[in-house]
Each structure stands twice: as structure tokens, then as C-alpha cells.
Amino acid sequence: MRKDGYSIYNTIILTITSSFILFLWYLLSLIHLPESLEISKTIQFIIKIFLEYIGSFGFYKFMTFILHWLVKTIPFVKRIVLGNSYLDGIWIGYY
């Protein structure tokens, strides 16, 4: 099966983002608000879902930005992501 650079790019971002999100969910599961605040379990659940959504979306956008910047800036990273599709150089006189 032949993979193009775009699918490898997406695979890298989704793997990193999924790992981070699972870790974030684990951390959020450890947080328990004190009973003195008198916040219902439903409201706590909604707050956690909201934090998970914002965290996952924000981290995904951050990772796409960072990887895109690395691919544009560092030729070695571009070569890793693009694999056999990588072709770089200056083409002079090509018609």
C-alpha cells in the first residue's frame, strides 16, 4: 500500500493528539471538586466535557500548526513526513 505525504502527516498529528487527549482525560478523571462548593454531579460532568472538548480541539490545532511549521522549515522533517514523495531542489531551465 502506497502512502502519500498527506496521509503520513495526518497519521502523525492524530497519533500525537490522541495520546495527549487520553492523558488529559486521565488527569480530568482525577479531579474532584470539594463538596463545600455544592456543585451538582451533572454540572461537574458538563464542565469536564467542555474542558475536554476545548483541550482536544486546541491541542489538535496547535499540533497541526507546529508540524506544518516544522515541515516548511526543516528539510529533514519534510523528508521524514513525505517519505518517497520528497523531492527538493532548484529547477532551472525546466519547460
mmCIF file of C-alpha atoms in Angstrom:
data_model
loop_
_atom_site.group_PDB
_atom_site.id
_atom_site.type_symbol
_atom_site.label_atom_id
_atom_site.label_comp_id
_atom_site.label_asym_id
_atom_site.label_seq_id
_atom_site.Cartn_x
_atom_site.Cartn_y
_atom_site.Cartn_z
ATOM 1 C CA MET A 1 0.000 0.000 0.000
ATOM 2 C CA ARG A 2 1.415 3.349 -1.048
ATOM 3 C CA LYS A 3 1.053 6.251 1.352
ATOM 4 C CA ASP A 4 1.345 9.827 0.252
ATOM 5 C CA GLY A 5 2.791 12.613 2.374
ATOM 6 C CA TYR A 6 -0.607 13.964 3.372
ATOM 7 C CA SER A 7 -1.772 10.691 4.945
ATOM 8 C CA ILE A 8 1.500 10.329 6.867
ATOM 9 C CA TYR A 9 1.133 13.942 8.035
ATOM 10 C CA ASN A 10 -2.393 13.252 9.299
ATOM 11 C CA THR A 11 -1.322 9.984 10.941
ATOM 12 C CA ILE A 12 1.423 11.739 12.912
ATOM 13 C CA ILE A 13 -0.893 14.508 14.096
ATOM 14 C CA LEU A 14 -3.722 12.141 15.048
ATOM 15 C CA THR A 15 -1.371 9.843 16.959
ATOM 16 C CA ILE A 16 0.142 12.662 19.000
ATOM 17 C CA THR A 17 -3.236 14.300 19.603
ATOM 18 C CA SER A 18 -4.918 11.047 20.637
ATOM 19 C CA SER A 19 -2.141 10.266 23.106
ATOM 20 C CA PHE A 20 -2.416 13.731 24.631
ATOM 21 C CA ILE A 21 -6.206 13.568 24.854
ATOM 22 C CA LEU A 22 -6.145 10.213 26.631
ATOM 23 C CA PHE A 23 -3.678 11.664 29.123
ATOM 24 C CA LEU A 24 -5.878 14.773 29.540
ATOM 25 C CA TRP A 25 -8.936 12.590 30.195
ATOM 26 C CA TYR A 26 -6.998 10.663 32.800
ATOM 27 C CA LEU A 27 -5.983 13.899 34.560
ATOM 28 C CA LEU A 28 -9.534 15.231 34.451
ATOM 29 C CA SER A 29 -10.860 11.992 35.934
ATOM 30 C CA LEU A 30 -8.630 12.575 38.967
ATOM 31 C CA ILE A 31 -10.125 15.997 39.653
ATOM 32 C CA HIS A 32 -12.934 16.014 42.182
ATOM 33 C CA LEU A 33 -14.385 19.282 43.363
ATOM 34 C CA PRO A 34 -14.941 19.624 47.106
ATOM 35 C CA GLU A 35 -18.443 19.081 48.465
ATOM 36 C CA SER A 36 -18.356 22.542 50.053
ATOM 37 C CA LEU A 37 -18.796 24.155 46.626
ATOM 38 C CA GLU A 38 -22.209 22.449 46.312
ATOM 39 C CA ILE A 39 -21.901 21.880 42.578
ATOM 40 C CA SER A 40 -24.073 19.044 41.307
ATOM 41 C CA LYS A 41 -22.569 15.997 39.602
ATOM 42 C CA THR A 42 -24.302 16.964 36.359
ATOM 43 C CA ILE A 43 -22.686 20.413 36.303
ATOM 44 C CA GLN A 44 -19.291 18.857 37.112
ATOM 45 C CA PHE A 45 -19.762 16.421 34.223
ATOM 46 C CA ILE A 46 -20.669 19.240 31.819
ATOM 47 C CA ILE A 47 -17.626 21.253 32.917
ATOM 48 C CA LYS A 48 -15.332 18.258 32.339
ATOM 49 C CA ILE A 49 -16.835 17.580 28.892
ATOM 50 C CA PHE A 50 -16.379 21.238 27.960
ATOM 51 C CA LEU A 51 -12.740 21.220 29.129
ATOM 52 C CA GLU A 52 -12.081 18.008 27.191
ATOM 53 C CA TYR A 53 -13.581 19.443 24.021
ATOM 54 C CA ILE A 54 -11.673 22.721 24.243
ATOM 55 C CA GLY A 55 -8.467 20.904 25.184
ATOM 56 C CA SER A 56 -8.674 18.371 22.359
ATOM 57 C CA PHE A 57 -9.590 20.902 19.678
ATOM 58 C CA GLY A 58 -6.988 23.404 20.842
ATOM 59 C CA PHE A 59 -4.247 20.788 21.050
ATOM 60 C CA TYR A 60 -5.122 19.435 17.586
ATOM 61 C CA LYS A 61 -4.895 22.925 16.068
ATOM 62 C CA PHE A 62 -1.641 23.549 17.934
ATOM 63 C CA MET A 63 -0.107 20.279 16.691
ATOM 64 C CA THR A 64 -1.118 20.913 13.072
ATOM 65 C CA PHE A 65 0.422 24.383 13.280
ATOM 66 C CA ILE A 66 3.681 23.088 14.821
ATOM 67 C CA LEU A 67 4.076 20.153 12.418
ATOM 68 C CA HIS A 68 3.260 22.340 9.412
ATOM 69 C CA TRP A 69 5.861 24.860 10.549
ATOM 70 C CA LEU A 70 8.460 22.116 11.116
ATOM 71 C CA VAL A 71 7.831 20.612 7.672
ATOM 72 C CA LYS A 72 8.186 24.005 5.995
ATOM 73 C CA THR A 73 11.281 24.989 7.979
ATOM 74 C CA ILE A 74 13.388 21.849 8.454
ATOM 75 C CA PRO A 75 14.210 19.732 5.369
ATOM 76 C CA PHE A 76 14.968 16.647 7.493
ATOM 77 C CA VAL A 77 11.432 16.664 8.954
ATOM 78 C CA LYS A 78 9.992 17.225 5.479
ATOM 79 C CA ARG A 79 11.938 14.198 4.236
ATOM 80 C CA ILE A 80 10.571 12.044 7.098
ATOM 81 C CA VAL A 81 6.951 13.115 6.601
ATOM 82 C CA LEU A 82 6.909 12.957 2.802
ATOM 83 C CA GLY A 83 8.997 9.782 2.509
ATOM 84 C CA ASN A 84 9.474 8.679 -1.108
ATOM 85 C CA SER A 85 7.394 11.631 -2.336
ATOM 86 C CA TYR A 86 10.066 14.073 -1.171
ATOM 87 C CA LEU A 87 11.808 15.949 -3.984
ATOM 88 C CA ASP A 88 13.650 19.145 -3.229
ATOM 89 C CA GLY A 89 15.939 21.364 -5.221
ATOM 90 C CA ILE A 90 16.113 24.221 -7.661
ATOM 91 C CA TRP A 91 14.833 23.545 -11.154
ATOM 92 C CA ILE A 92 16.473 25.818 -13.677
ATOM 93 C CA GLY A 93 15.509 25.763 -17.314
ATOM 94 C CA TYR A 94 12.609 23.352 -16.931
ATOM 95 C CA TYR A 95 9.929 23.804 -19.588
#
